[in-house]
Amino acid sequence: MNFFRKSSCILLAFVIGLGLAACAQNSADHSDQQKSRIDTSATQKNQAKTSSTQANSASHASVNWNAPSGGAYPVLKKGENIWLDVSIKQQKVYIKTGNRTLYTMIVSTGLGTDPDNATPTGTYYIQAERGQWFYTPQYNEGAKYWVSWKNHGEFLFHSVPMDKNQHVLTADAEKLGQKDSHGCIHLTVPDAKWVYEHVPFNTKVVIQA
């Protein structure tokens, strides 16, 4: 009897031991699976964050202010009736004929934090005043290829800002595609030259928020 009792106890202990070992293994497997899911989730979040960061970085990438911002310029037909559609929201100027866009330029409009540095919205027309260079001591900056569209020399299309020696102010130039000006419309140097040379007096300018 003692032998059978001892054998039964040993067998029972062995079975219980197997059960505990199986539970422990299941628990470990479950823990590993949980850890794997957490690691995968973290990886996916990091990948999404990286993609978002890259997208934001790309959307604010610096524009080459010494090059056309929209590729090769259009060849305008003699007497072609164009107009300029300015989007403050998109920070772009669309050169249009009717409803068709011929060319798109990346710009900087007014900061808009107060009336003194806002780009006014509405419909205007290119005025007679234009020139290849100006410098304003009040702001310690000037620009090339300016064309007036409001108040006869107050609101202009012109190149990115420059110092009195006609060196580009990179801190402002790097903000093409973002609000930056005192109310004028900043363009790359070639874009400003194109507007200066190809946009005639009395061309319509529509500026939208």
PDB file of C-alpha atoms in Angstrom:
ATOM      1  CA  MET A   1       0.000   0.000   0.000  1.00  0.00           C
ATOM      2  CA  ASN A   2       2.769   2.395   0.892  1.00  0.00           C
ATOM      3  CA  PHE A   3       4.501   1.617  -2.398  1.00  0.00           C
ATOM      4  CA  PHE A   4       1.351   2.348  -4.434  1.00  0.00           C
ATOM      5  CA  ARG A   5       0.614   5.449  -2.405  1.00  0.00           C
ATOM      6  CA  LYS A   6       4.157   6.718  -2.987  1.00  0.00           C
ATOM      7  CA  SER A   7       3.982   5.860  -6.673  1.00  0.00           C
ATOM      8  CA  SER A   8       0.647   7.668  -7.023  1.00  0.00           C
ATOM      9  CA  CYS A   9       2.064  10.746  -5.302  1.00  0.00           C
ATOM     10  CA  ILE A  10       5.150  10.710  -7.520  1.00  0.00           C
ATOM     11  CA  LEU A  11       2.991  10.329 -10.653  1.00  0.00           C
ATOM     12  CA  LEU A  12       0.639  13.099  -9.520  1.00  0.00           C
ATOM     13  CA  ALA A  13       3.570  15.400  -8.810  1.00  0.00           C
ATOM     14  CA  PHE A  14       5.008  14.603 -12.234  1.00  0.00           C
ATOM     15  CA  VAL A  15       1.699  15.416 -13.960  1.00  0.00           C
ATOM     16  CA  ILE A  16       1.325  18.643 -11.986  1.00  0.00           C
ATOM     17  CA  GLY A  17       4.915  19.529 -12.867  1.00  0.00           C
ATOM     18  CA  LEU A  18       4.179  18.993 -16.548  1.00  0.00           C
ATOM     19  CA  GLY A  19       1.084  21.165 -16.262  1.00  0.00           C
ATOM     20  CA  LEU A  20       3.005  23.957 -14.536  1.00  0.00           C
ATOM     21  CA  ALA A  21       5.752  23.727 -17.147  1.00  0.00           C
ATOM     22  CA  ALA A  22       3.155  23.931 -19.930  1.00  0.00           C
ATOM     23  CA  CYS A  23       1.512  26.930 -18.259  1.00  0.00           C
ATOM     24  CA  ALA A  24       4.868  28.599 -17.867  1.00  0.00           C
ATOM     25  CA  GLN A  25       5.670  27.936 -21.537  1.00  0.00           C
ATOM     26  CA  ASN A  26       2.254  29.265 -22.619  1.00  0.00           C
ATOM     27  CA  SER A  27       2.751  32.332 -20.469  1.00  0.00           C
ATOM     28  CA  ALA A  28       6.185  32.905 -21.985  1.00  0.00           C
ATOM     29  CA  ASP A  29       4.807  32.418 -25.503  1.00  0.00           C
ATOM     30  CA  HIS A  30       1.968  34.838 -24.781  1.00  0.00           C
ATOM     31  CA  SER A  31       4.439  37.353 -23.365  1.00  0.00           C
ATOM     32  CA  ASP A  32       6.625  37.020 -26.472  1.00  0.00           C
ATOM     33  CA  GLN A  33       3.609  37.475 -28.723  1.00  0.00           C
ATOM     34  CA  GLN A  34       2.562  40.542 -26.762  1.00  0.00           C
ATOM     35  CA  LYS A  35       6.080  41.953 -26.954  1.00  0.00           C
ATOM     36  CA  SER A  36       6.142  41.254 -30.702  1.00  0.00           C
ATOM     37  CA  ARG A  37       2.834  43.073 -31.179  1.00  0.00           C
ATOM     38  CA  ILE A  38       4.086  46.031 -29.127  1.00  0.00           C
ATOM     39  CA  ASP A  39       7.343  46.138 -31.083  1.00  0.00           C
ATOM     40  CA  THR A  40       5.448  45.961 -34.387  1.00  0.00           C
ATOM     41  CA  SER A  41       3.072  48.716 -33.279  1.00  0.00           C
ATOM     42  CA  ALA A  42       5.975  50.900 -32.183  1.00  0.00           C
ATOM     43  CA  THR A  43       7.756  50.282 -35.486  1.00  0.00           C
ATOM     44  CA  GLN A  44       4.640  51.202 -37.445  1.00  0.00           C
ATOM     45  CA  LYS A  45       4.214  54.392 -35.404  1.00  0.00           C
ATOM     46  CA  ASN A  46       7.855  55.329 -35.925  1.00  0.00           C
ATOM     47  CA  GLN A  47       7.533  54.667 -39.664  1.00  0.00           C
ATOM     48  CA  ALA A  48       4.397  56.825 -39.836  1.00  0.00           C
ATOM     49  CA  LYS A  49       6.122  59.578 -37.859  1.00  0.00           C
ATOM     50  CA  THR A  50       9.157  59.413 -40.144  1.00  0.00           C
ATOM     51  CA  SER A  51       6.959  59.560 -43.264  1.00  0.00           C
ATOM     52  CA  SER A  52       5.086  62.556 -41.847  1.00  0.00           C
ATOM     53  CA  THR A  53       8.331  64.314 -40.978  1.00  0.00           C
ATOM     54  CA  GLN A  54       9.717  63.645 -44.456  1.00  0.00           C
ATOM     55  CA  ALA A  55       6.516  64.932 -46.057  1.00  0.00           C
ATOM     56  CA  ASN A  56       6.584  68.091 -43.957  1.00  0.00           C
ATOM     57  CA  SER A  57      10.254  68.563 -44.730  1.00  0.00           C
ATOM     58  CA  ALA A  58       9.612  68.139 -48.441  1.00  0.00           C
ATOM     59  CA  SER A  59       6.701  70.589 -48.394  1.00  0.00           C
ATOM     60  CA  HIS A  60       8.965  73.222 -46.789  1.00  0.00           C
ATOM     61  CA  ALA A  61      12.060  72.419 -48.808  1.00  0.00           C
ATOM     62  CA  SER A  62      13.961  75.505 -49.913  1.00  0.00           C
ATOM     63  CA  VAL A  63      13.170  76.816 -53.387  1.00  0.00           C
ATOM     64  CA  ASN A  64      16.159  77.665 -55.579  1.00  0.00           C
ATOM     65  CA  TRP A  65      15.801  81.453 -55.756  1.00  0.00           C
ATOM     66  CA  ASN A  66      18.265  81.620 -58.645  1.00  0.00           C
ATOM     67  CA  ALA A  67      16.126  79.413 -60.913  1.00  0.00           C
ATOM     68  CA  PRO A  68      12.621  79.453 -62.403  1.00  0.00           C
ATOM     69  CA  SER A  69      10.291  77.985 -59.772  1.00  0.00           C
ATOM     70  CA  GLY A  70       8.021  76.223 -62.276  1.00  0.00           C
ATOM     71  CA  GLY A  71      10.365  74.927 -64.947  1.00  0.00           C
ATOM     72  CA  ALA A  72      10.634  76.297 -68.482  1.00  0.00           C
ATOM     73  CA  TYR A  73       8.690  79.511 -69.028  1.00  0.00           C
ATOM     74  CA  PRO A  74       5.783  79.619 -71.476  1.00  0.00           C
ATOM     75  CA  VAL A  75       6.228  81.280 -74.830  1.00  0.00           C
ATOM     76  CA  LEU A  76       3.519  83.914 -75.006  1.00  0.00           C
ATOM     77  CA  LYS A  77       1.792  84.599 -78.278  1.00  0.00           C
ATOM     78  CA  LYS A  78       1.842  88.166 -79.516  1.00  0.00           C
ATOM     79  CA  GLY A  79      -1.007  90.044 -77.895  1.00  0.00           C
ATOM     80  CA  GLU A  80      -1.967  87.067 -75.712  1.00  0.00           C
ATOM     81  CA  ASN A  81      -4.257  88.245 -72.940  1.00  0.00           C
ATOM     82  CA  ILE A  82      -2.816  86.985 -69.660  1.00  0.00           C
ATOM     83  CA  TRP A  83      -3.633  87.735 -66.022  1.00  0.00           C
ATOM     84  CA  LEU A  84      -2.065  86.917 -62.662  1.00  0.00           C
ATOM     85  CA  ASP A  85      -3.964  84.831 -60.127  1.00  0.00           C
ATOM     86  CA  VAL A  86      -2.287  85.131 -56.710  1.00  0.00           C
ATOM     87  CA  SER A  87      -3.177  82.637 -53.955  1.00  0.00           C
ATOM     88  CA  ILE A  88      -2.095  83.715 -50.477  1.00  0.00           C
ATOM     89  CA  LYS A  89      -3.193  80.359 -49.066  1.00  0.00           C
ATOM     90  CA  GLN A  90      -1.089  78.375 -51.530  1.00  0.00           C
ATOM     91  CA  GLN A  91       1.714  80.959 -51.785  1.00  0.00           C
ATOM     92  CA  LYS A  92       1.654  80.782 -55.568  1.00  0.00           C
ATOM     93  CA  VAL A  93       1.124  83.009 -58.572  1.00  0.00           C
ATOM     94  CA  TYR A  94      -0.638  81.430 -61.533  1.00  0.00           C
ATOM     95  CA  ILE A  95       0.003  82.998 -64.944  1.00  0.00           C
ATOM     96  CA  LYS A  96      -3.282  82.459 -66.761  1.00  0.00           C
ATOM     97  CA  THR A  97      -5.034  83.023 -70.040  1.00  0.00           C
ATOM     98  CA  GLY A  98      -8.758  82.728 -69.474  1.00  0.00           C
ATOM     99  CA  ASN A  99      -9.153  79.758 -67.117  1.00  0.00           C
ATOM    100  CA  ARG A 100      -6.034  77.982 -68.371  1.00  0.00           C
ATOM    101  CA  THR A 101      -2.869  78.101 -66.268  1.00  0.00           C
ATOM    102  CA  LEU A 102       0.250  78.690 -68.355  1.00  0.00           C
ATOM    103  CA  TYR A 103       2.752  78.754 -65.524  1.00  0.00           C
ATOM    104  CA  THR A 104       2.953  78.552 -61.731  1.00  0.00           C
ATOM    105  CA  MET A 105       5.406  80.501 -59.568  1.00  0.00           C
ATOM    106  CA  ILE A 106       6.207  79.872 -55.893  1.00  0.00           C
ATOM    107  CA  VAL A 107       6.122  83.117 -53.906  1.00  0.00           C
ATOM    108  CA  SER A 108       6.120  84.732 -50.481  1.00  0.00           C
ATOM    109  CA  THR A 109       3.300  87.132 -49.672  1.00  0.00           C
ATOM    110  CA  GLY A 110       2.866  89.400 -46.634  1.00  0.00           C
ATOM    111  CA  LEU A 111       3.178  88.054 -43.132  1.00  0.00           C
ATOM    112  CA  GLY A 112      -0.306  89.360 -42.435  1.00  0.00           C
ATOM    113  CA  THR A 113       0.218  89.852 -38.695  1.00  0.00           C
ATOM    114  CA  ASP A 114      -0.979  93.474 -38.968  1.00  0.00           C
ATOM    115  CA  PRO A 115      -2.139  95.875 -41.735  1.00  0.00           C
ATOM    116  CA  ASP A 116       1.417  97.126 -42.303  1.00  0.00           C
ATOM    117  CA  ASN A 117       2.688  93.725 -43.480  1.00  0.00           C
ATOM    118  CA  ALA A 118      -0.395  92.199 -45.108  1.00  0.00           C
ATOM    119  CA  THR A 119      -0.851  91.602 -48.830  1.00  0.00           C
ATOM    120  CA  PRO A 120      -4.182  93.208 -49.746  1.00  0.00           C
ATOM    121  CA  THR A 121      -6.717  91.004 -51.490  1.00  0.00           C
ATOM    122  CA  GLY A 122      -8.870  92.075 -54.410  1.00  0.00           C
ATOM    123  CA  THR A 123      -8.536  92.884 -58.101  1.00  0.00           C
ATOM    124  CA  TYR A 124      -5.788  95.241 -59.276  1.00  0.00           C
ATOM    125  CA  TYR A 125      -3.958  96.095 -62.477  1.00  0.00           C
ATOM    126  CA  ILE A 126      -0.269  96.338 -63.265  1.00  0.00           C
ATOM    127  CA  GLN A 127       0.755  99.981 -63.016  1.00  0.00           C
ATOM    128  CA  ALA A 128       3.256 101.987 -65.038  1.00  0.00           C
ATOM    129  CA  GLU A 129       6.001 101.937 -62.404  1.00  0.00           C
ATOM    130  CA  ARG A 130       8.674  99.249 -62.740  1.00  0.00           C
ATOM    131  CA  GLY A 131      12.441  98.991 -62.502  1.00  0.00           C
ATOM    132  CA  GLN A 132      15.466  96.723 -62.331  1.00  0.00           C
ATOM    133  CA  TRP A 133      16.533  97.619 -58.769  1.00  0.00           C
ATOM    134  CA  PHE A 134      15.423  99.416 -55.617  1.00  0.00           C
ATOM    135  CA  TYR A 135      16.704  99.706 -52.069  1.00  0.00           C
ATOM    136  CA  THR A 136      14.739 100.779 -48.968  1.00  0.00           C
ATOM    137  CA  PRO A 137      16.915 101.954 -46.043  1.00  0.00           C
ATOM    138  CA  GLN A 138      13.902 101.729 -43.708  1.00  0.00           C
ATOM    139  CA  TYR A 139      13.971  97.936 -44.025  1.00  0.00           C
ATOM    140  CA  ASN A 140      17.681  97.587 -44.928  1.00  0.00           C
ATOM    141  CA  GLU A 141      16.723  95.625 -48.000  1.00  0.00           C
ATOM    142  CA  GLY A 142      16.072  95.963 -51.684  1.00  0.00           C
ATOM    143  CA  ALA A 143      15.234  93.745 -54.649  1.00  0.00           C
ATOM    144  CA  LYS A 144      15.595  93.285 -58.380  1.00  0.00           C
ATOM    145  CA  TYR A 145      12.976  93.467 -61.138  1.00  0.00           C
ATOM    146  CA  TRP A 146      10.100  95.209 -59.440  1.00  0.00           C
ATOM    147  CA  VAL A 147       6.658  95.824 -60.940  1.00  0.00           C
ATOM    148  CA  SER A 148       3.975  97.866 -59.179  1.00  0.00           C
ATOM    149  CA  TRP A 149       0.422  96.629 -58.859  1.00  0.00           C
ATOM    150  CA  LYS A 150      -0.995  98.930 -56.136  1.00  0.00           C
ATOM    151  CA  ASN A 151      -0.392 102.469 -54.859  1.00  0.00           C
ATOM    152  CA  HIS A 152       2.198 103.295 -57.535  1.00  0.00           C
ATOM    153  CA  GLY A 153       5.304 101.784 -56.016  1.00  0.00           C
ATOM    154  CA  GLU A 154       4.036 100.605 -52.622  1.00  0.00           C
ATOM    155  CA  PHE A 155       2.918  97.058 -53.468  1.00  0.00           C
ATOM    156  CA  LEU A 156       5.136  95.224 -55.909  1.00  0.00           C
ATOM    157  CA  PHE A 157       6.116  91.982 -57.516  1.00  0.00           C
ATOM    158  CA  HIS A 158       9.867  91.694 -57.053  1.00  0.00           C
ATOM    159  CA  SER A 159      12.735  89.282 -56.455  1.00  0.00           C
ATOM    160  CA  VAL A 160      13.655  87.825 -53.078  1.00  0.00           C
ATOM    161  CA  PRO A 161      15.100  90.533 -50.794  1.00  0.00           C
ATOM    162  CA  MET A 162      18.712  91.633 -51.108  1.00  0.00           C
ATOM    163  CA  ASP A 163      21.099  93.870 -49.164  1.00  0.00           C
ATOM    164  CA  LYS A 164      22.409  97.184 -50.498  1.00  0.00           C
ATOM    165  CA  ASN A 165      25.143  95.314 -52.391  1.00  0.00           C
ATOM    166  CA  GLN A 166      22.546  93.173 -54.165  1.00  0.00           C
ATOM    167  CA  HIS A 167      23.405  90.052 -52.213  1.00  0.00           C
ATOM    168  CA  VAL A 168      20.408  87.805 -51.547  1.00  0.00           C
ATOM    169  CA  LEU A 169      19.198  87.763 -47.941  1.00  0.00           C
ATOM    170  CA  THR A 170      19.056  83.998 -47.536  1.00  0.00           C
ATOM    171  CA  ALA A 171      16.922  84.043 -44.373  1.00  0.00           C
ATOM    172  CA  ASP A 172      14.099  85.579 -46.442  1.00  0.00           C
ATOM    173  CA  ALA A 173      14.847  83.766 -49.699  1.00  0.00           C
ATOM    174  CA  GLU A 174      14.607  80.392 -47.945  1.00  0.00           C
ATOM    175  CA  LYS A 175      11.004  81.207 -47.030  1.00  0.00           C
ATOM    176  CA  LEU A 176       9.703  81.147 -50.594  1.00  0.00           C
ATOM    177  CA  GLY A 177       6.480  79.170 -50.383  1.00  0.00           C
ATOM    178  CA  GLN A 178       5.722  80.729 -46.970  1.00  0.00           C
ATOM    179  CA  LYS A 179       4.487  84.138 -45.828  1.00  0.00           C
ATOM    180  CA  ASP A 180       7.424  86.473 -45.302  1.00  0.00           C
ATOM    181  CA  SER A 181       7.093  89.919 -46.891  1.00  0.00           C
ATOM    182  CA  HIS A 182       5.900  93.357 -45.741  1.00  0.00           C
ATOM    183  CA  GLY A 183       3.039  93.067 -48.257  1.00  0.00           C
ATOM    184  CA  CYS A 184       4.832  92.786 -51.597  1.00  0.00           C
ATOM    185  CA  ILE A 185       5.083  89.502 -53.483  1.00  0.00           C
ATOM    186  CA  HIS A 186       8.540  87.896 -53.434  1.00  0.00           C
ATOM    187  CA  LEU A 187       9.622  85.798 -56.422  1.00  0.00           C
ATOM    188  CA  THR A 188      12.759  83.926 -57.405  1.00  0.00           C
ATOM    189  CA  VAL A 189      15.171  86.202 -59.285  1.00  0.00           C
ATOM    190  CA  PRO A 190      14.404  84.675 -62.731  1.00  0.00           C
ATOM    191  CA  ASP A 191      10.635  84.672 -62.017  1.00  0.00           C
ATOM    192  CA  ALA A 192      10.778  88.355 -61.074  1.00  0.00           C
ATOM    193  CA  LYS A 193      12.733  89.107 -64.258  1.00  0.00           C
ATOM    194  CA  TRP A 194      10.144  87.205 -66.331  1.00  0.00           C
ATOM    195  CA  VAL A 195       7.285  89.223 -64.799  1.00  0.00           C
ATOM    196  CA  TYR A 196       9.275  92.443 -65.332  1.00  0.00           C
ATOM    197  CA  GLU A 197       9.906  91.616 -68.997  1.00  0.00           C
ATOM    198  CA  HIS A 198       6.663  89.870 -70.022  1.00  0.00           C
ATOM    199  CA  VAL A 199       3.755  91.186 -67.946  1.00  0.00           C
ATOM    200  CA  PRO A 200       2.545  94.410 -69.564  1.00  0.00           C
ATOM    201  CA  PHE A 201       0.960  97.533 -68.151  1.00  0.00           C
ATOM    202  CA  ASN A 202      -2.696  97.141 -67.168  1.00  0.00           C
ATOM    203  CA  THR A 203      -2.521  93.333 -66.779  1.00  0.00           C
ATOM    204  CA  LYS A 204      -5.162  92.164 -64.304  1.00  0.00           C
ATOM    205  CA  VAL A 205      -3.949  90.903 -60.917  1.00  0.00           C
ATOM    206  CA  VAL A 206      -6.403  88.993 -58.710  1.00  0.00           C
ATOM    207  CA  ILE A 207      -5.222  88.340 -55.147  1.00  0.00           C
ATOM    208  CA  GLN A 208      -7.162  85.790 -53.119  1.00  0.00           C
ATOM    209  CA  ALA A 209      -6.808  84.864 -49.450  1.00  0.00           C
TER     210      ALA A 209
END
